[in-house]
Short mmCIF file of C-alpha atoms and ligand atoms in Angstrom, two decimals:
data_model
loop_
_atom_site.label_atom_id
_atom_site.label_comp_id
_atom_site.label_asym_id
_atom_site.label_seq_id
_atom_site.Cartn_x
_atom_site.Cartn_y
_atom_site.Cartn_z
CA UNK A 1 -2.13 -25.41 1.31
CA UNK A 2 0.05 -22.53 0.20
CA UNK A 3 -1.89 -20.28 1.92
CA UNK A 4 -0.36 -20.96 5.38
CA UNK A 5 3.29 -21.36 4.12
CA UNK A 6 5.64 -19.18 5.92
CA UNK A 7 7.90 -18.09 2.42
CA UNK A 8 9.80 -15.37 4.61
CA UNK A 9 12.50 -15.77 6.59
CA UNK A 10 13.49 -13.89 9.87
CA UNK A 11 16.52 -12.82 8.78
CA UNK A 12 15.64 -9.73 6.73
CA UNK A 13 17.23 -5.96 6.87
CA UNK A 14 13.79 -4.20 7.77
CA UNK A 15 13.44 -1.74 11.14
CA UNK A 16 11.27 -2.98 13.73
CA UNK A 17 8.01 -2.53 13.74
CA UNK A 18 7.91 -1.98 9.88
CA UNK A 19 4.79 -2.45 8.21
CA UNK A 20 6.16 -3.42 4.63
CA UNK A 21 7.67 -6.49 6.04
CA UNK A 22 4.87 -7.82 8.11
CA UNK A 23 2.58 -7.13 4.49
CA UNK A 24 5.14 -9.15 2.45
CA UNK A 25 4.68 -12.00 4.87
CA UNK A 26 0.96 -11.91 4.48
CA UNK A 27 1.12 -11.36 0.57
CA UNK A 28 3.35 -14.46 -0.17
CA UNK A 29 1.68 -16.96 2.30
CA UNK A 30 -1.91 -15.67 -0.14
CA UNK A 31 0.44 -15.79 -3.31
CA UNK A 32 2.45 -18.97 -2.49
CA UNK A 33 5.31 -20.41 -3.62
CA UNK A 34 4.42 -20.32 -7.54
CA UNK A 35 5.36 -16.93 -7.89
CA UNK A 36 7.75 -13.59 -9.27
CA UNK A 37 8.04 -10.71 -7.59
CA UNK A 38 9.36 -7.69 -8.94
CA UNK A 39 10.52 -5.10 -6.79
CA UNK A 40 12.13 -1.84 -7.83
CA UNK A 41 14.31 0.74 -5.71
CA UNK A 42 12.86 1.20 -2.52
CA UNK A 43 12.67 -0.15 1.36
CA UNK A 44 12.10 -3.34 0.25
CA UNK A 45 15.58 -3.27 -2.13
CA UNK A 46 17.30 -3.70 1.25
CA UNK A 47 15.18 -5.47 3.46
CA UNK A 48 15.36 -8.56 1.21
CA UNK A 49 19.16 -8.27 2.05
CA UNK A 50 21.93 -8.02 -0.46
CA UNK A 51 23.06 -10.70 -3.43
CA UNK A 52 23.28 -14.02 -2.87
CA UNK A 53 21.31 -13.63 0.41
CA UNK A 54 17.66 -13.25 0.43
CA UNK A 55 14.75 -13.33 2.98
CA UNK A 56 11.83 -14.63 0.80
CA UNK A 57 11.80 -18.13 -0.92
CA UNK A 58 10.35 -17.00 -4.14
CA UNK A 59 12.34 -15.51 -7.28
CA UNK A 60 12.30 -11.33 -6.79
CA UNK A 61 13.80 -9.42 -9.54
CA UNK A 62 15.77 -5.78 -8.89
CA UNK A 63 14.42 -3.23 -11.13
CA UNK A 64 15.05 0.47 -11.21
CA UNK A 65 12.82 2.83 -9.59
CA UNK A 66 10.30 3.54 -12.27
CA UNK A 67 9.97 0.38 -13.99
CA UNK A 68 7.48 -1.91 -11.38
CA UNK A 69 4.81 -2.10 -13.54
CA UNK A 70 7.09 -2.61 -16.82
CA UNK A 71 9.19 -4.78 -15.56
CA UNK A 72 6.16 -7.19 -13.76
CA UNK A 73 4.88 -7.26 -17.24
CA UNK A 74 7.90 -8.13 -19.77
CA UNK A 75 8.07 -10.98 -17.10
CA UNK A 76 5.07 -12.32 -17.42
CA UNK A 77 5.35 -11.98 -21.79
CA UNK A 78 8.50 -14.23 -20.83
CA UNK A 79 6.94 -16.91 -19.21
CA UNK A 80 3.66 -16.62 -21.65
CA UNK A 81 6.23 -17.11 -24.50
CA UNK A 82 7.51 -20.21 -22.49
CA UNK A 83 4.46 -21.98 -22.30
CA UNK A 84 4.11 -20.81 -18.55
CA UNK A 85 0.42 -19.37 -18.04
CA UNK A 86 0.21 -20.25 -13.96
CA UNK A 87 2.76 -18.41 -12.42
CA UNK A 88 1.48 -15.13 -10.87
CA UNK A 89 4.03 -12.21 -11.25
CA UNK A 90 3.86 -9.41 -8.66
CA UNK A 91 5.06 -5.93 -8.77
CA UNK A 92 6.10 -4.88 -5.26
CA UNK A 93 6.60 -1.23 -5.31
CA UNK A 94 6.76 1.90 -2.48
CA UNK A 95 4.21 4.76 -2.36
CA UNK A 96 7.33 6.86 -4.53
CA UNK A 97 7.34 4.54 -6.91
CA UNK A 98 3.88 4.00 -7.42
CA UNK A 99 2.33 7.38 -6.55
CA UNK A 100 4.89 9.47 -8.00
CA UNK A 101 7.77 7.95 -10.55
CA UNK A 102 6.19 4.47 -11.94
CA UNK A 103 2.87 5.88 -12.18
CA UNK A 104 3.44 6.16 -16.41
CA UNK A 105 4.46 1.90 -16.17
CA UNK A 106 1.19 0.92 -14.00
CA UNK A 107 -1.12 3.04 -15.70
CA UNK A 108 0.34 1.49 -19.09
CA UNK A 109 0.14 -1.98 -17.88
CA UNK A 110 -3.24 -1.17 -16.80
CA UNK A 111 -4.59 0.44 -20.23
CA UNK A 112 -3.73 -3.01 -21.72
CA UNK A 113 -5.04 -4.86 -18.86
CA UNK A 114 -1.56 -6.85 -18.81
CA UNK A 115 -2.06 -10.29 -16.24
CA UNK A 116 -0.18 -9.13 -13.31
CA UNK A 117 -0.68 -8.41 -9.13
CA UNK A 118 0.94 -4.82 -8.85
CA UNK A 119 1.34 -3.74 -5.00
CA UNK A 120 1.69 -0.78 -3.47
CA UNK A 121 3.10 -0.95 -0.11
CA UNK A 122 2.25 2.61 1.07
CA UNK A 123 4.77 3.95 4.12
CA UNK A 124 3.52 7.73 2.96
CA UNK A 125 6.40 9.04 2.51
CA UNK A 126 10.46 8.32 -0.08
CA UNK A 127 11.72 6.17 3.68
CA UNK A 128 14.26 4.49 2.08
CA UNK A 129 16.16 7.80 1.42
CA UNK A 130 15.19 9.32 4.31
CA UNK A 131 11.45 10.30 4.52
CA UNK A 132 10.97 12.73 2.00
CA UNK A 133 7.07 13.61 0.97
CA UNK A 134 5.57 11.71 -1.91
CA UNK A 135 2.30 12.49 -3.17
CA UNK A 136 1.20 9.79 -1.04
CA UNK A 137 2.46 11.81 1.99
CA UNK A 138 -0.90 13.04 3.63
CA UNK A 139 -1.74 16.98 4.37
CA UNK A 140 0.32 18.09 7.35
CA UNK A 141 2.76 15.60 7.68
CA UNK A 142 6.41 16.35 9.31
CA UNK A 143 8.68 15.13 6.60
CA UNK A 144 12.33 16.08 6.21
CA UNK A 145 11.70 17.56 3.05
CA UNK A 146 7.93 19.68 4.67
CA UNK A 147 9.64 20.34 8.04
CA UNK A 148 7.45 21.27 11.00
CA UNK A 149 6.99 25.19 10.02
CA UNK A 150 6.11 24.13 6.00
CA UNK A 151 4.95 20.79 6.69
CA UNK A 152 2.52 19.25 3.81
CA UNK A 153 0.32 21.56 1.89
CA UNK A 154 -1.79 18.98 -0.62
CA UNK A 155 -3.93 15.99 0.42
CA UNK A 156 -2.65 12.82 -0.55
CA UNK A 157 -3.54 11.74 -4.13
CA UNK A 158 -6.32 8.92 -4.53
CA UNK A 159 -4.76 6.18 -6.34
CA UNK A 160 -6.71 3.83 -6.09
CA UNK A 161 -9.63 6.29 -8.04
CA UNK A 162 -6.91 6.97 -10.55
CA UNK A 163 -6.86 3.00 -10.98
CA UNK A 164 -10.62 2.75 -11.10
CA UNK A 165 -10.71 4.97 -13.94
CA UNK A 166 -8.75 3.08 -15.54
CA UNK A 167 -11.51 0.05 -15.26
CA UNK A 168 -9.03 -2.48 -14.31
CA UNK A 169 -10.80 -5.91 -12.90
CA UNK A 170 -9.66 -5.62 -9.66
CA UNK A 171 -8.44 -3.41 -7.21
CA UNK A 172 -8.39 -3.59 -3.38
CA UNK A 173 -7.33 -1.55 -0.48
CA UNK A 174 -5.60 -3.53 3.00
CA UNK A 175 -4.09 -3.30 5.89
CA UNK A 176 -1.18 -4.99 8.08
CA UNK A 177 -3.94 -4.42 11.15
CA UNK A 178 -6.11 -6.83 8.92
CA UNK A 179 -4.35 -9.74 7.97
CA UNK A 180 -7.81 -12.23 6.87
CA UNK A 181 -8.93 -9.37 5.02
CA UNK A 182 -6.07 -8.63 3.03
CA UNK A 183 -5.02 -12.30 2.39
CA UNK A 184 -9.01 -13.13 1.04
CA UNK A 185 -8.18 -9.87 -1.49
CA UNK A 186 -4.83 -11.18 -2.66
CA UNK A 187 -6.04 -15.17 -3.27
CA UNK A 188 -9.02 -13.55 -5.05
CA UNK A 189 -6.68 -11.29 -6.97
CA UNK A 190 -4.73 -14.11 -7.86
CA UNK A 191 -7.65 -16.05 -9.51
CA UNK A 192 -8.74 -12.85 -11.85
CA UNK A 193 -7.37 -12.18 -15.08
CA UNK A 194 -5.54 -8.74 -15.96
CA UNK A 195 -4.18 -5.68 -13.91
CA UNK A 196 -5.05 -6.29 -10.25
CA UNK A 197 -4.03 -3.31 -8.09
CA UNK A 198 -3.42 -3.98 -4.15
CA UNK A 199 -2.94 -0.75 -1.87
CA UNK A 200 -1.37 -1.73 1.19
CA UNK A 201 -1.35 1.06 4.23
CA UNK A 202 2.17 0.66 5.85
CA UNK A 203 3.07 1.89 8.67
CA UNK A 204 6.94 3.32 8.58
CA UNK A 205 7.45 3.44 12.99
CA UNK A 206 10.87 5.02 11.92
CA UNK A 207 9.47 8.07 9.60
CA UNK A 208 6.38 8.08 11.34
CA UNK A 209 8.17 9.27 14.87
CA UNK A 210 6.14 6.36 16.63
CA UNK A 211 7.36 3.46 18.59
CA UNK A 212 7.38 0.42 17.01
CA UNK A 213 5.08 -1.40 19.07
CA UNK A 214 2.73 0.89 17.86
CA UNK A 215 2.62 -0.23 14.15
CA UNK A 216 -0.22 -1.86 14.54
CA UNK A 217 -2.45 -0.17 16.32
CA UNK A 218 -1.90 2.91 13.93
CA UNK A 219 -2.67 0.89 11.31
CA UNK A 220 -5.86 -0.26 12.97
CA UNK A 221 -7.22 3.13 14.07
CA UNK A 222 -6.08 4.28 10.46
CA UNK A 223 -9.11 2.14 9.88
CA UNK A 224 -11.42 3.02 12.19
CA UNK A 225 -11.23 6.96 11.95
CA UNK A 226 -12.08 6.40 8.35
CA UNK A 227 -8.09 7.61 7.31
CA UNK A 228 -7.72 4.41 5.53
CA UNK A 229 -10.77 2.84 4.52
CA UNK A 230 -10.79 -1.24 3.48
CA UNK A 231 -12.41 -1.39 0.02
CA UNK A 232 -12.21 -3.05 -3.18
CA UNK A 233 -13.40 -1.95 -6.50
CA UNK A 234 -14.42 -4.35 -9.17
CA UNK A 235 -14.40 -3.55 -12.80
CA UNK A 236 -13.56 0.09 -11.71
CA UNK A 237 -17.19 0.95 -11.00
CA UNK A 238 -18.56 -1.76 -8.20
CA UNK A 239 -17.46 -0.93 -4.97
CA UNK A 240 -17.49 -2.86 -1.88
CA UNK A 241 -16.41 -1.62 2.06
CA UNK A 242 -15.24 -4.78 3.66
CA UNK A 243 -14.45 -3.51 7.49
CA UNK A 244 -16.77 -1.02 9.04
CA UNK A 245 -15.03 1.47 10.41
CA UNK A 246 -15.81 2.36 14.42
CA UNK A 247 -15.67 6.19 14.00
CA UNK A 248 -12.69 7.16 16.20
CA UNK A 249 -12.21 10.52 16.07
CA UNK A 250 -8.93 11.18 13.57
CA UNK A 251 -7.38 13.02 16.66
CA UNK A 252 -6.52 9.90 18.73
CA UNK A 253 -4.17 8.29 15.59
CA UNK A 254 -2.87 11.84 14.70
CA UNK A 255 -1.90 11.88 18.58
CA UNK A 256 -0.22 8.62 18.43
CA UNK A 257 2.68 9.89 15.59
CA UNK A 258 5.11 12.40 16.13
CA UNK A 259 5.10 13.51 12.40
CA UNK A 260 2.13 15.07 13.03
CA UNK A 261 2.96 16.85 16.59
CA UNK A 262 3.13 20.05 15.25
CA UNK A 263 -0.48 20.21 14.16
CA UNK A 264 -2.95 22.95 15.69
CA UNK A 265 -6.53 22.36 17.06
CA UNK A 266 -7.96 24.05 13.92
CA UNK A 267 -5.80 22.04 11.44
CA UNK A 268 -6.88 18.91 13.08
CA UNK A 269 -10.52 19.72 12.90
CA UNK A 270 -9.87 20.58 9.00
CA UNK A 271 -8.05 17.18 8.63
CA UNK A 272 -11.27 15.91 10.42
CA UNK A 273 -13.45 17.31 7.71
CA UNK A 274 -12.05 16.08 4.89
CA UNK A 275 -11.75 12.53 6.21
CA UNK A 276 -15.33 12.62 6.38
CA UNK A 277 -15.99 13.98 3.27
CA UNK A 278 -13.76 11.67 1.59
CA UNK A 279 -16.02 8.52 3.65
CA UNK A 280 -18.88 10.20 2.05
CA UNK A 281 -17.82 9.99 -1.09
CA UNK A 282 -17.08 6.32 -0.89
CA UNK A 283 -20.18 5.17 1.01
CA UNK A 284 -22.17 6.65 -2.22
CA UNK A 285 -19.96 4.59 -4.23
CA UNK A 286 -20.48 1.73 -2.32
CA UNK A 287 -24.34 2.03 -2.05
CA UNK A 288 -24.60 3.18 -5.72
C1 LIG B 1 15.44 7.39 -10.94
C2 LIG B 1 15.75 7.30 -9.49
N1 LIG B 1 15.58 8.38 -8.70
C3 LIG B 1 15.84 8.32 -7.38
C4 LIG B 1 16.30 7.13 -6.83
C5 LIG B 1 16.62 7.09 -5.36
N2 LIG B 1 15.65 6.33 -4.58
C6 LIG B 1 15.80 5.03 -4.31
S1 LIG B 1 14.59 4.42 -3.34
C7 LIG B 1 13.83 5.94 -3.25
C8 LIG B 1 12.61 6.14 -2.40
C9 LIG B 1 11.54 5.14 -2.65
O1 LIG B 1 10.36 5.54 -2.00
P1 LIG B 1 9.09 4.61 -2.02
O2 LIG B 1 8.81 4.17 -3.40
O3 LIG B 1 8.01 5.29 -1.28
O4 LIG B 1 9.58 3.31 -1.20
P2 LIG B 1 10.12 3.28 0.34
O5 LIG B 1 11.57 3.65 0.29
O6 LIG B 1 9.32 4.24 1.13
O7 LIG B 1 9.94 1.86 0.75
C10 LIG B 1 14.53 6.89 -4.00
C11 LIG B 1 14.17 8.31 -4.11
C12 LIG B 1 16.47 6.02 -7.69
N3 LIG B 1 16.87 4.83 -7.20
N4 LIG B 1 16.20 6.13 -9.00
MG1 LIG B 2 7.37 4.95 0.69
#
């Protein structure tokens, strides 16, 4: 069975603890060995270590920053035009590069419904050039370029409503905290025809200011204070929560990260508020 297949080696560039890594091992053992990743500039540019090395044993092609979704889809005309309709081709691309600077490539690929997997691994923040914000970067977070007195002043954009709109089959929210869950979303992604859209939740222990042993269990209560829902979205209308969440209060995973040390009692009760609104707004969704 592909599905357990280990196609990552140990030997790869990332920091401990970091959550991109431990989601690429989960995606390929889902994806197996019968398929192309695409990956443009980001963490992942490095941790796959430099030509001729490499730390996964499937083809991954360099791309430039803004070109994920373009790129994941001239490949697949390629093999289409060879005769080659089984191999999946996956865009692997950073919050940056999906949030921000490739959004005008997925949502293209998407208006045409081109036959790719794209993947956002989402560390919240540019990390691979040294934790800048992105638009992924949630409301009062520490980044170098929103220090601690001007730290974040917008919420982090919903992408994966700007995907729904676009009424793609599939789309699908996971976490490294939830490895069954996210592997059941990427084999069932694999099986459906057209743009398929996989948000991954990240966590980045090195821009995050948390220890790496901690990856995890941020990216568990990111879960369970309703921060990071686990959802998928079929057809860009049906929508389906897959983990219910245990209703931590969003306090005890802001606590845990020292890019958010800086915040106030009041700004944490605001950040409070809109998580619930925002769970609100998808539990009508999902019982609509
Ligand atoms: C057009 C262009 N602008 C800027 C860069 C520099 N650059 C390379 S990776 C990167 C950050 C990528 O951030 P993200 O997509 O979130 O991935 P991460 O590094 O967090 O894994 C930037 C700004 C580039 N390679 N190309
Ligand atoms: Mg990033």
């Amino acid at each position: 069975m592909y599905e357990s297949r280990e196609l990552m080696n140990s030997g790869h560039l990332a920091c401990a603890g970091c959550g991109a890594t431990i989601a690429m091992r989960y995606a390929l053992k889902a994806l197996g060995e019968n398929t192309v990743l695409v990956v443009p500039a980001c963490c992942w540019s490095i941790i796959n270590g430099p030509f001729p090395y490499t730390s996964i044993k499937v083809p991954l092609i360099h791309t430039a920053f803004e070109t994920g979704a373009s790129t994941a889809s001239g490949v697949k005309a390629g093999l289409d035009a060879k005769g080659d309709t089984d191999t999946s081709v996956a865009a692997w691309v950073g919050d940056g590069g999906t949030f921000d600077i490739g959004i005008q490539a997925l949502s293209g690929a998407a208006e045409r419904n081109d036959d790719i997997i794209y993947f956002c691994y989402d560390n919240e923040a540019y990390m691979n050039t040294g934790i800048q914000r992105s638009s992924a970067t949630p409301f009062g977070t520490w980044t170098t370029t929103t220090p601690s007195n001007h730290p974040k002043a917008q919420p982090k954009k919903n992408m994966m409503e700007i995907m729904a709109a676009h009424r793609i089959p599939y789309g699908a929210t996971c976490s490294v905290a939830f490895p069954d869950d996210m592997m059941n979303k990427i084999r069932k992604a694999r099986l459906i025809r057209g743009t398929k859209f996989i948000h991954i939740y990240s966590p980045c222990p090195t821009g995050w200011k948390a220890p790496s042993s901690m990856a995890i269990k941020i990216a568990r209560l990111a879960v369970h204070t309703k921060v990071f829902p686990l959802y998928e979205v079929e057809n860009g209308d049906h929508y389906n929560i897959n983990i219910a969440p245990k209703n931590v209060p969003v306090e005890e995973y802001l606590r845990l990260q020292g890019r958010f040390n800086h915040l106030t009692e009041d700004q944490i009760r605001g950040i409070q508020e809109t998580v619930d609104r925002e769970w609100e707004r998808l539990l009508k969704k999902a019982l609509d």
